[in-house]
Amino acid sequence: MTATAEPEAGAREVGRARRRKEDARLITGATRWTDNIQLAGMLHMAVLRSPVAHARITSVDVTEAVRMPGVLVALTGQDLAAEQGSLPCAWPITEDMLAPPAPSLAVDRVNFAGEAVALVVARSAAEAHDALSLVDVDYEDLPVVLDLEEAVKDGADLVHPDLGTNASATWVFDSAEAGTGSDVDQAVADSDVVVERTFRQQRLIPAFMEPRSVVVDPSPDSVTMWSSTQVPHILRWMLSAVLDIPEQRIRVIAPDVGGGFGGKLQVTPEEVLTLLVARRLGKPVKWTESRTESMLSGHHGRDQLQRITISARRDGTVTGLKVDLLADMGAYLRLVSPGVPILGAFMFNAIYKFPAYRFTCTNVFTTKVPTDAYRGAGRPEATFAIERIMDELAAELGVDPLELRERNWIKHEEFPFTTVAGLTYDSGDYEAATARAKELFGYDALRAEQAERRANGDPVQLGIGISTYTEMCGLAPSRVLGALRYAAGGWEHAAIRMLPTGKVELITGTSPHGQGHVTAWSQIVADRLGVPFEDVEVLHGDTRVSHRGMDSYGSRSLAVGGVAVVLAADKVLAKARTVAAHLMEVAEDDVEFTAGTFSVRGTSTTMALGDVVVAAHVAHNLPDGVEPGLDAEATFDPENFSYPHGTHLCATEVDTQTGAVKIRSYVCVDDVGKVVNPMIVEGQVHGGLAQGIAQALYEEAVHDESGTLTTATFADYLLPSAVDLPHFTTDRTETPSTTNPLGVKGVGEAGTIASTPAVVNSIVDAVRHMGVTEVEMPCTPMRVWKAIHGRGDGVPTTPGAGGGLGSLDSRAADERGGAE
């Protein structure tokens, strides 16, 4: 559906489907990407990367490289060992978590293929890259560690031998110990039905549109960095900590950023290296990655092995849930790597009233690219597992999977509801969203068609997939994050400058990379202050302009940053009311404010906000003790997360002779609370659906048995285009959040979280009567065909030599096509 919602009565902007302010500049190329930045005398850096996954570095010779035309310097890890420090991990999930040093430039060993081993700086990017070929590195191979299950066995080869294990940490949540539920082992033992399954979350690559890029301009007493980053404020803080540079002497600017999906929520080796080289040479330096470099060295996402046990009574009432995860960290712990699977711990119970629950996660080192946040960060993984196992339980009980969900979900009258994982869901109406989705989908008619096709033995079978999800987003409550041992807070900051010409400057601590903050924040300010939408200028992404902020990720921007904007606007109005009352010579309690104008209750006396702004600016007649100006700033730290939810229904046609899958229809009804801009919400949902469907059907980062990434280009790593995706039917229900004054919830990750299990459930549903209970993602034609025809056991395995349906290196070449 096209978003066409009109503003509510009395609201001129919030709720209105406005075109984005940003778009005209972005789509006409009048952008300032980091790679577009040109500075006088700027040099260019190129990075040499290891072709092997695990090895000792026995020598690095840069002699020939520095002789190349235009080359100023070539450096090794040994050259920078004393000053590069270790890349930060901000989330030590347990007191005993093992975290090896993570150098930006490898010093004496490499631990994944793609790790940086040397760099060259030249007068042009071409000269720098040409010189890389002359850097001579000798390696002494070490055993690779690829399989999660093998990695945690006694006697396994070790990624970091000095740690004595490949297990970084084990984190446990037990409802009985936490006092949020009963003992899960007893619940399972006492149940009528127990279903166990193992699911694999394949490794994914963020694949943002704009490759990463860094420019650093040094001066004798400070440094300015432009970076394609989601987190300029966090980056500044971490650079100071890693490199021992006073934070006030670092300025970080995130200019136009072409997407992130969590892939730019990072402090990267290249940001550290570019800064070190620029300071050493005293000249501006730029580094921009190629697409292959991005896929080889930028962090990956997901990569979990999930063992799920669910128990229930014969009537379908769930009684217990056990989750055992192995989560692949890759070779090092990056910024929030350890905490990503832990976020999922609070979402495996989803919208269901489980009385008993235990979650155990072991984070494991392998000789692969490090993993970290990827759109949804832990919550898509959890939603996939619970929605898949609910379907499996429904099949075991012989009931419709949607009916099983209805028997177990939290009813609308039960909110607020404290879950077995200890979270309090403030609002929701799963019944309303599901009823609307069923209506739009034609659920009963499709079930009837499915039965007919099965009865007729149709070679193309119809499957119906269900995903009824919720998520914790607006990642913010600082006390909660502190309890989880996260190093930073989750608050957000905003400031408003009321200019004497009547215009408004809004400074936000959120840092957009495609979300539409400039437009949505302008709408909020326009409504709150009664000023024209066009008169609001939004400033962001520069730590010298926006001096405080926690940046953008975790669907937190509107629910936290947007609320900070509201609080700052309210402070402006509070002071303006004081000034207006003084100027109109009335008591402040008698002054009302509506649509940009102050009025005296019961009289015709009025004063426009713009006139109050001028009066406050010139300060000729202010109340005693009131400072000139109407500027204000505010910081918001919510007490709870926000909890969007929804129901996604997917119908697929599966050709049982070839394994080909076609999505016939896709309906989603999401509840994201109050909506500021329906057009932006619609775009976020569409983008999220594309990403979640891509995981179900197309995307996978594949390593061969030597640990080499074999999907390092878009020729091998399959991203869907618009022609590969169906028409989406979307709609919304609305239960406002009760934990923030806007009543908003997050939307940026909802589509990705919900869509993957909906698609996979539909595929399995189409062929379940043929004995299929699982198809490993991505559900390529070959994998579907093998599952149908008994050529694979359907049991997921971790990546590595000799696992599952054949080692991943042998799968890469043939599984994107049909059966041979």
PDB file of N, CA and C in Angstrom, residues 267-349:
ATOM      1  N   VAL A 267      34.582   0.760  14.770  1.00  0.00           N
ATOM      2  CA  VAL A 267      35.867   1.469  14.707  1.00  0.00           C
ATOM      3  C   VAL A 267      36.772   0.572  13.885  1.00  0.00           C
ATOM      4  N   THR A 268      37.095   0.995  12.676  1.00  0.00           N
ATOM      5  CA  THR A 268      37.750   0.097  11.729  1.00  0.00           C
ATOM      6  C   THR A 268      39.267   0.220  11.776  1.00  0.00           C
ATOM      7  N   PRO A 269      39.972  -0.845  11.379  1.00  0.00           N
ATOM      8  CA  PRO A 269      41.432  -0.733  11.280  1.00  0.00           C
ATOM      9  C   PRO A 269      41.867   0.422  10.389  1.00  0.00           C
ATOM     10  N   GLU A 270      41.133   0.638   9.309  1.00  0.00           N
ATOM     11  CA  GLU A 270      41.543   1.652   8.345  1.00  0.00           C
ATOM     12  C   GLU A 270      41.377   3.068   8.893  1.00  0.00           C
ATOM     13  N   GLU A 271      40.396   3.279   9.780  1.00  0.00           N
ATOM     14  CA  GLU A 271      40.278   4.594  10.415  1.00  0.00           C
ATOM     15  C   GLU A 271      41.490   4.877  11.286  1.00  0.00           C
ATOM     16  N   VAL A 272      41.924   3.875  12.023  1.00  0.00           N
ATOM     17  CA  VAL A 272      43.112   4.025  12.864  1.00  0.00           C
ATOM     18  C   VAL A 272      44.352   4.236  12.000  1.00  0.00           C
ATOM     19  N   LEU A 273      44.509   3.425  10.970  1.00  0.00           N
ATOM     20  CA  LEU A 273      45.705   3.499  10.141  1.00  0.00           C
ATOM     21  C   LEU A 273      45.792   4.815   9.375  1.00  0.00           C
ATOM     22  N   THR A 274      44.689   5.271   8.827  1.00  0.00           N
ATOM     23  CA  THR A 274      44.708   6.533   8.090  1.00  0.00           C
ATOM     24  C   THR A 274      45.100   7.678   9.011  1.00  0.00           C
ATOM     25  N   LEU A 275      44.584   7.658  10.236  1.00  0.00           N
ATOM     26  CA  LEU A 275      44.932   8.710  11.185  1.00  0.00           C
ATOM     27  C   LEU A 275      46.417   8.649  11.549  1.00  0.00           C
ATOM     28  N   LEU A 276      46.926   7.458  11.831  1.00  0.00           N
ATOM     29  CA  LEU A 276      48.336   7.327  12.195  1.00  0.00           C
ATOM     30  C   LEU A 276      49.248   7.785  11.071  1.00  0.00           C
ATOM     31  N   VAL A 277      48.927   7.395   9.850  1.00  0.00           N
ATOM     32  CA  VAL A 277      49.770   7.753   8.704  1.00  0.00           C
ATOM     33  C   VAL A 277      49.719   9.256   8.458  1.00  0.00           C
ATOM     34  N   ALA A 278      48.537   9.856   8.546  1.00  0.00           N
ATOM     35  CA  ALA A 278      48.420  11.295   8.321  1.00  0.00           C
ATOM     36  C   ALA A 278      49.223  12.086   9.355  1.00  0.00           C
ATOM     37  N   ARG A 279      49.173  11.650  10.597  1.00  0.00           N
ATOM     38  CA  ARG A 279      49.945  12.345  11.630  1.00  0.00           C
ATOM     39  C   ARG A 279      51.437  12.147  11.419  1.00  0.00           C
ATOM     40  N   ARG A 280      51.831  10.950  10.994  1.00  0.00           N
ATOM     41  CA  ARG A 280      53.253  10.679  10.775  1.00  0.00           C
ATOM     42  C   ARG A 280      53.805  11.528   9.644  1.00  0.00           C
ATOM     43  N   LEU A 281      53.023  11.672   8.548  1.00  0.00           N
ATOM     44  CA  LEU A 281      53.498  12.409   7.379  1.00  0.00           C
ATOM     45  C   LEU A 281      53.173  13.901   7.443  1.00  0.00           C
ATOM     46  N   GLY A 282      52.232  14.264   8.323  1.00  0.00           N
ATOM     47  CA  GLY A 282      51.854  15.663   8.424  1.00  0.00           C
ATOM     48  C   GLY A 282      51.078  16.170   7.225  1.00  0.00           C
ATOM     49  N   LYS A 283      50.418  15.255   6.519  1.00  0.00           N
ATOM     50  CA  LYS A 283      49.655  15.619   5.327  1.00  0.00           C
ATOM     51  C   LYS A 283      48.306  14.905   5.334  1.00  0.00           C
ATOM     52  N   PRO A 284      47.294  15.455   4.639  1.00  0.00           N
ATOM     53  CA  PRO A 284      46.016  14.759   4.525  1.00  0.00           C
ATOM     54  C   PRO A 284      46.169  13.434   3.796  1.00  0.00           C
ATOM     55  N   VAL A 285      45.450  12.419   4.253  1.00  0.00           N
ATOM     56  CA  VAL A 285      45.516  11.082   3.654  1.00  0.00           C
ATOM     57  C   VAL A 285      44.092  10.550   3.487  1.00  0.00           C
ATOM     58  N   LYS A 286      43.872   9.905   2.340  1.00  0.00           N
ATOM     59  CA  LYS A 286      42.570   9.277   2.071  1.00  0.00           C
ATOM     60  C   LYS A 286      42.745   7.781   1.828  1.00  0.00           C
ATOM     61  N   TRP A 287      41.782   7.029   2.334  1.00  0.00           N
ATOM     62  CA  TRP A 287      41.669   5.597   2.009  1.00  0.00           C
ATOM     63  C   TRP A 287      40.229   5.309   1.621  1.00  0.00           C
ATOM     64  N   THR A 288      40.040   4.624   0.499  1.00  0.00           N
ATOM     65  CA  THR A 288      38.714   4.179   0.070  1.00  0.00           C
ATOM     66  C   THR A 288      38.824   2.736  -0.387  1.00  0.00           C
ATOM     67  N   GLU A 289      37.925   1.908   0.104  1.00  0.00           N
ATOM     68  CA  GLU A 289      38.005   0.487  -0.206  1.00  0.00           C
ATOM     69  C   GLU A 289      37.336   0.158  -1.536  1.00  0.00           C
ATOM     70  N   SER A 290      37.757  -0.950  -2.123  1.00  0.00           N
ATOM     71  CA  SER A 290      37.042  -1.533  -3.254  1.00  0.00           C
ATOM     72  C   SER A 290      35.912  -2.398  -2.715  1.00  0.00           C
ATOM     73  N   ARG A 291      35.028  -2.826  -3.599  1.00  0.00           N
ATOM     74  CA  ARG A 291      33.927  -3.679  -3.156  1.00  0.00           C
ATOM     75  C   ARG A 291      34.450  -5.001  -2.603  1.00  0.00           C
ATOM     76  N   THR A 292      35.415  -5.610  -3.273  1.00  0.00           N
ATOM     77  CA  THR A 292      35.972  -6.867  -2.782  1.00  0.00           C
ATOM     78  C   THR A 292      36.647  -6.667  -1.441  1.00  0.00           C
ATOM     79  N   GLU A 293      37.368  -5.556  -1.285  1.00  0.00           N
ATOM     80  CA  GLU A 293      38.009  -5.260  -0.009  1.00  0.00           C
ATOM     81  C   GLU A 293      36.976  -5.145   1.102  1.00  0.00           C
ATOM     82  N   SER A 294      35.849  -4.519   0.781  1.00  0.00           N
ATOM     83  CA  SER A 294      34.769  -4.388   1.753  1.00  0.00           C
ATOM     84  C   SER A 294      34.274  -5.754   2.204  1.00  0.00           C
ATOM     85  N   MET A 295      34.088  -6.646   1.270  1.00  0.00           N
ATOM     86  CA  MET A 295      33.536  -7.951   1.591  1.00  0.00           C
ATOM     87  C   MET A 295      34.553  -8.851   2.301  1.00  0.00           C
ATOM     88  N   LEU A 296      35.827  -8.624   2.026  1.00  0.00           N
ATOM     89  CA  LEU A 296      36.882  -9.419   2.646  1.00  0.00           C
ATOM     90  C   LEU A 296      37.224  -8.977   4.052  1.00  0.00           C
ATOM     91  N   SER A 297      37.087  -7.681   4.341  1.00  0.00           N
ATOM     92  CA  SER A 297      37.638  -7.171   5.593  1.00  0.00           C
ATOM     93  C   SER A 297      36.643  -6.444   6.473  1.00  0.00           C
ATOM     94  N   GLY A 298      35.563  -5.904   5.898  1.00  0.00           N
ATOM     95  CA  GLY A 298      34.533  -5.297   6.739  1.00  0.00           C
ATOM     96  C   GLY A 298      33.800  -6.385   7.504  1.00  0.00           C
ATOM     97  N   HIS A 299      33.290  -6.059   8.674  1.00  0.00           N
ATOM     98  CA  HIS A 299      32.708  -7.135   9.483  1.00  0.00           C
ATOM     99  C   HIS A 299      31.464  -7.729   8.826  1.00  0.00           C
ATOM    100  N   HIS A 300      31.238  -8.991   9.122  1.00  0.00           N
ATOM    101  CA  HIS A 300      30.081  -9.731   8.640  1.00  0.00           C
ATOM    102  C   HIS A 300      29.019  -9.797   9.731  1.00  0.00           C
ATOM    103  N   GLY A 301      27.871 -10.387   9.393  1.00  0.00           N
ATOM    104  CA  GLY A 301      26.783 -10.496  10.353  1.00  0.00           C
ATOM    105  C   GLY A 301      26.264 -11.915  10.492  1.00  0.00           C
ATOM    106  N   ARG A 302      25.400 -12.089  11.547  1.00  0.00           N
ATOM    107  CA  ARG A 302      24.732 -13.366  11.843  1.00  0.00           C
ATOM    108  C   ARG A 302      25.768 -14.461  12.192  1.00  0.00           C
ATOM    109  N   ASP A 303      25.696 -15.620  11.516  1.00  0.00           N
ATOM    110  CA  ASP A 303      26.580 -16.776  11.717  1.00  0.00           C
ATOM    111  C   ASP A 303      26.415 -17.383  13.107  1.00  0.00           C
ATOM    112  N   GLN A 304      25.301 -18.085  13.275  1.00  0.00           N
ATOM    113  CA  GLN A 304      25.016 -18.777  14.527  1.00  0.00           C
ATOM    114  C   GLN A 304      24.528 -20.191  14.243  1.00  0.00           C
ATOM    115  N   LEU A 305      24.778 -21.061  15.183  1.00  0.00           N
ATOM    116  CA  LEU A 305      24.153 -22.377  15.216  1.00  0.00           C
ATOM    117  C   LEU A 305      23.195 -22.376  16.396  1.00  0.00           C
ATOM    118  N   GLN A 306      21.912 -22.627  16.142  1.00  0.00           N
ATOM    119  CA  GLN A 306      20.869 -22.487  17.154  1.00  0.00           C
ATOM    120  C   GLN A 306      20.215 -23.838  17.429  1.00  0.00           C
ATOM    121  N   ARG A 307      20.345 -24.310  18.649  1.00  0.00           N
ATOM    122  CA  ARG A 307      19.650 -25.531  19.067  1.00  0.00           C
ATOM    123  C   ARG A 307      18.465 -25.108  19.932  1.00  0.00           C
ATOM    124  N   ILE A 308      17.260 -25.405  19.472  1.00  0.00           N
ATOM    125  CA  ILE A 308      16.048 -24.918  20.105  1.00  0.00           C
ATOM    126  C   ILE A 308      15.210 -26.100  20.589  1.00  0.00           C
ATOM    127  N   THR A 309      14.780 -26.036  21.836  1.00  0.00           N
ATOM    128  CA  THR A 309      13.861 -27.025  22.405  1.00  0.00           C
ATOM    129  C   THR A 309      12.624 -26.299  22.904  1.00  0.00           C
ATOM    130  N   ILE A 310      11.453 -26.738  22.443  1.00  0.00           N
ATOM    131  CA  ILE A 310      10.192 -26.150  22.885  1.00  0.00           C
ATOM    132  C   ILE A 310       9.307 -27.263  23.413  1.00  0.00           C
ATOM    133  N   SER A 311       8.587 -26.976  24.483  1.00  0.00           N
ATOM    134  CA  SER A 311       7.689 -27.974  25.062  1.00  0.00           C
ATOM    135  C   SER A 311       6.299 -27.373  25.201  1.00  0.00           C
ATOM    136  N   ALA A 312       5.308 -28.243  25.208  1.00  0.00           N
ATOM    137  CA  ALA A 312       3.921 -27.777  25.246  1.00  0.00           C
ATOM    138  C   ALA A 312       3.017 -28.866  25.803  1.00  0.00           C
ATOM    139  N   ARG A 313       1.827 -28.450  26.244  1.00  0.00           N
ATOM    140  CA  ARG A 313       0.784 -29.406  26.567  1.00  0.00           C
ATOM    141  C   ARG A 313       0.105 -29.857  25.277  1.00  0.00           C
ATOM    142  N   ARG A 314      -0.675 -30.908  25.376  1.00  0.00           N
ATOM    143  CA  ARG A 314      -1.321 -31.453  24.176  1.00  0.00           C
ATOM    144  C   ARG A 314      -2.285 -30.449  23.547  1.00  0.00           C
ATOM    145  N   ASP A 315      -2.814 -29.503  24.336  1.00  0.00           N
ATOM    146  CA  ASP A 315      -3.720 -28.504  23.776  1.00  0.00           C
ATOM    147  C   ASP A 315      -2.987 -27.356  23.086  1.00  0.00           C
ATOM    148  N   GLY A 316      -1.652 -27.435  23.057  1.00  0.00           N
ATOM    149  CA  GLY A 316      -0.862 -26.428  22.359  1.00  0.00           C
ATOM    150  C   GLY A 316      -0.312 -25.332  23.235  1.00  0.00           C
ATOM    151  N   THR A 317      -0.627 -25.307  24.497  1.00  0.00           N
ATOM    152  CA  THR A 317      -0.103 -24.284  25.398  1.00  0.00           C
ATOM    153  C   THR A 317       1.383 -24.526  25.636  1.00  0.00           C
ATOM    154  N   VAL A 318       2.215 -23.558  25.301  1.00  0.00           N
ATOM    155  CA  VAL A 318       3.655 -23.738  25.462  1.00  0.00           C
ATOM    156  C   VAL A 318       4.023 -23.711  26.934  1.00  0.00           C
ATOM    157  N   THR A 319       4.997 -24.522  27.296  1.00  0.00           N
ATOM    158  CA  THR A 319       5.390 -24.647  28.700  1.00  0.00           C
ATOM    159  C   THR A 319       6.852 -24.319  28.947  1.00  0.00           C
ATOM    160  N   GLY A 320       7.689 -24.425  27.934  1.00  0.00           N
ATOM    161  CA  GLY A 320       9.105 -24.151  28.153  1.00  0.00           C
ATOM    162  C   GLY A 320       9.857 -23.931  26.858  1.00  0.00           C
ATOM    163  N   LEU A 321      10.982 -23.210  26.969  1.00  0.00           N
ATOM    164  CA  LEU A 321      11.823 -22.918  25.804  1.00  0.00           C
ATOM    165  C   LEU A 321      13.274 -22.934  26.243  1.00  0.00           C
ATOM    166  N   LYS A 322      14.080 -23.737  25.550  1.00  0.00           N
ATOM    167  CA  LYS A 322      15.520 -23.766  25.787  1.00  0.00           C
ATOM    168  C   LYS A 322      16.247 -23.369  24.503  1.00  0.00           C
ATOM    169  N   VAL A 323      17.207 -22.489  24.637  1.00  0.00           N
ATOM    170  CA  VAL A 323      17.982 -22.003  23.502  1.00  0.00           C
ATOM    171  C   VAL A 323      19.456 -22.201  23.813  1.00  0.00           C
ATOM    172  N   ASP A 324      20.157 -22.901  22.931  1.00  0.00           N
ATOM    173  CA  ASP A 324      21.605 -23.086  23.056  1.00  0.00           C
ATOM    174  C   ASP A 324      22.249 -22.608  21.758  1.00  0.00           C
ATOM    175  N   LEU A 325      23.066 -21.578  21.888  1.00  0.00           N
ATOM    176  CA  LEU A 325      23.679 -20.972  20.710  1.00  0.00           C
ATOM    177  C   LEU A 325      25.188 -21.146  20.705  1.00  0.00           C
ATOM    178  N   LEU A 326      25.725 -21.340  19.510  1.00  0.00           N
ATOM    179  CA  LEU A 326      27.133 -21.108  19.238  1.00  0.00           C
ATOM    180  C   LEU A 326      27.185 -19.937  18.271  1.00  0.00           C
ATOM    181  N   ALA A 327      27.858 -18.874  18.651  1.00  0.00           N
ATOM    182  CA  ALA A 327      27.903 -17.664  17.840  1.00  0.00           C
ATOM    183  C   ALA A 327      29.333 -17.417  17.379  1.00  0.00           C
ATOM    184  N   ASP A 328      29.498 -17.264  16.080  1.00  0.00           N
ATOM    185  CA  ASP A 328      30.817 -17.087  15.480  1.00  0.00           C
ATOM    186  C   ASP A 328      31.237 -15.620  15.592  1.00  0.00           C
ATOM    187  N   MET A 329      32.295 -15.378  16.336  1.00  0.00           N
ATOM    188  CA  MET A 329      32.855 -14.028  16.471  1.00  0.00           C
ATOM    189  C   MET A 329      33.837 -13.712  15.357  1.00  0.00           C
ATOM    190  N   GLY A 330      34.265 -14.744  14.600  1.00  0.00           N
ATOM    191  CA  GLY A 330      35.377 -14.533  13.690  1.00  0.00           C
ATOM    192  C   GLY A 330      36.676 -14.479  14.475  1.00  0.00           C
ATOM    193  N   ALA A 331      37.679 -13.810  13.927  1.00  0.00           N
ATOM    194  CA  ALA A 331      39.020 -13.858  14.498  1.00  0.00           C
ATOM    195  C   ALA A 331      39.215 -12.931  15.687  1.00  0.00           C
ATOM    196  N   TYR A 332      38.440 -11.859  15.760  1.00  0.00           N
ATOM    197  CA  TYR A 332      38.607 -10.872  16.832  1.00  0.00           C
ATOM    198  C   TYR A 332      37.248 -10.387  17.312  1.00  0.00           C
ATOM    199  N   LEU A 333      37.244  -9.760  18.464  1.00  0.00           N
ATOM    200  CA  LEU A 333      36.043  -9.094  18.957  1.00  0.00           C
ATOM    201  C   LEU A 333      36.085  -7.644  18.511  1.00  0.00           C
ATOM    202  N   ARG A 334      35.128  -7.266  17.671  1.00  0.00           N
ATOM    203  CA  ARG A 334      35.026  -5.882  17.241  1.00  0.00           C
ATOM    204  C   ARG A 334      34.162  -5.092  18.237  1.00  0.00           C
ATOM    205  N   LEU A 335      33.663  -3.949  17.838  1.00  0.00           N
ATOM    206  CA  LEU A 335      33.113  -2.980  18.781  1.00  0.00           C
ATOM    207  C   LEU A 335      32.025  -3.558  19.681  1.00  0.00           C
ATOM    208  N   VAL A 336      31.002  -4.203  19.107  1.00  0.00           N
ATOM    209  CA  VAL A 336      29.931  -4.772  19.937  1.00  0.00           C
ATOM    210  C   VAL A 336      29.702  -6.246  19.629  1.00  0.00           C
ATOM    211  N   SER A 337      30.681  -6.908  19.023  1.00  0.00           N
ATOM    212  CA  SER A 337      30.533  -8.311  18.620  1.00  0.00           C
ATOM    213  C   SER A 337      29.959  -9.221  19.703  1.00  0.00           C
ATOM    214  N   PRO A 338      30.508  -9.218  20.914  1.00  0.00           N
ATOM    215  CA  PRO A 338      30.033 -10.199  21.904  1.00  0.00           C
ATOM    216  C   PRO A 338      28.580  -9.999  22.294  1.00  0.00           C
ATOM    217  N   GLY A 339      28.097  -8.748  22.237  1.00  0.00           N
ATOM    218  CA  GLY A 339      26.753  -8.464  22.706  1.00  0.00           C
ATOM    219  C   GLY A 339      25.659  -8.697  21.699  1.00  0.00           C
ATOM    220  N   VAL A 340      26.020  -8.865  20.423  1.00  0.00           N
ATOM    221  CA  VAL A 340      24.990  -9.013  19.390  1.00  0.00           C
ATOM    222  C   VAL A 340      24.101 -10.228  19.650  1.00  0.00           C
ATOM    223  N   PRO A 341      24.650 -11.420  19.866  1.00  0.00           N
ATOM    224  CA  PRO A 341      23.751 -12.557  20.142  1.00  0.00           C
ATOM    225  C   PRO A 341      23.019 -12.425  21.468  1.00  0.00           C
ATOM    226  N   ILE A 342      23.584 -11.660  22.399  1.00  0.00           N
ATOM    227  CA  ILE A 342      22.954 -11.487  23.706  1.00  0.00           C
ATOM    228  C   ILE A 342      21.684 -10.649  23.583  1.00  0.00           C
ATOM    229  N   LEU A 343      21.654  -9.700  22.643  1.00  0.00           N
ATOM    230  CA  LEU A 343      20.427  -8.945  22.418  1.00  0.00           C
ATOM    231  C   LEU A 343      19.269  -9.887  22.080  1.00  0.00           C
ATOM    232  N   GLY A 344      19.585 -10.941  21.343  1.00  0.00           N
ATOM    233  CA  GLY A 344      18.555 -11.906  20.994  1.00  0.00           C
ATOM    234  C   GLY A 344      18.017 -12.680  22.180  1.00  0.00           C
ATOM    235  N   ALA A 345      18.777 -12.738  23.268  1.00  0.00           N
ATOM    236  CA  ALA A 345      18.343 -13.506  24.435  1.00  0.00           C
ATOM    237  C   ALA A 345      16.989 -13.047  24.940  1.00  0.00           C
ATOM    238  N   PHE A 346      16.694 -11.766  24.766  1.00  0.00           N
ATOM    239  CA  PHE A 346      15.456 -11.202  25.308  1.00  0.00           C
ATOM    240  C   PHE A 346      14.295 -11.291  24.322  1.00  0.00           C
ATOM    241  N   MET A 347      14.566 -11.878  23.143  1.00  0.00           N
ATOM    242  CA  MET A 347      13.551 -11.907  22.101  1.00  0.00           C
ATOM    243  C   MET A 347      13.163 -13.316  21.657  1.00  0.00           C
ATOM    244  N   PHE A 348      13.849 -14.341  22.122  1.00  0.00           N
ATOM    245  CA  PHE A 348      13.476 -15.694  21.699  1.00  0.00           C
ATOM    246  C   PHE A 348      12.076 -16.061  22.166  1.00  0.00           C
ATOM    247  N   ASN A 349      11.669 -15.546  23.314  1.00  0.00           N
ATOM    248  CA  ASN A 349      10.307 -15.809  23.798  1.00  0.00           C
ATOM    249  C   ASN A 349       9.264 -15.044  23.002  1.00  0.00           C
TER     250      ASN A 349
END
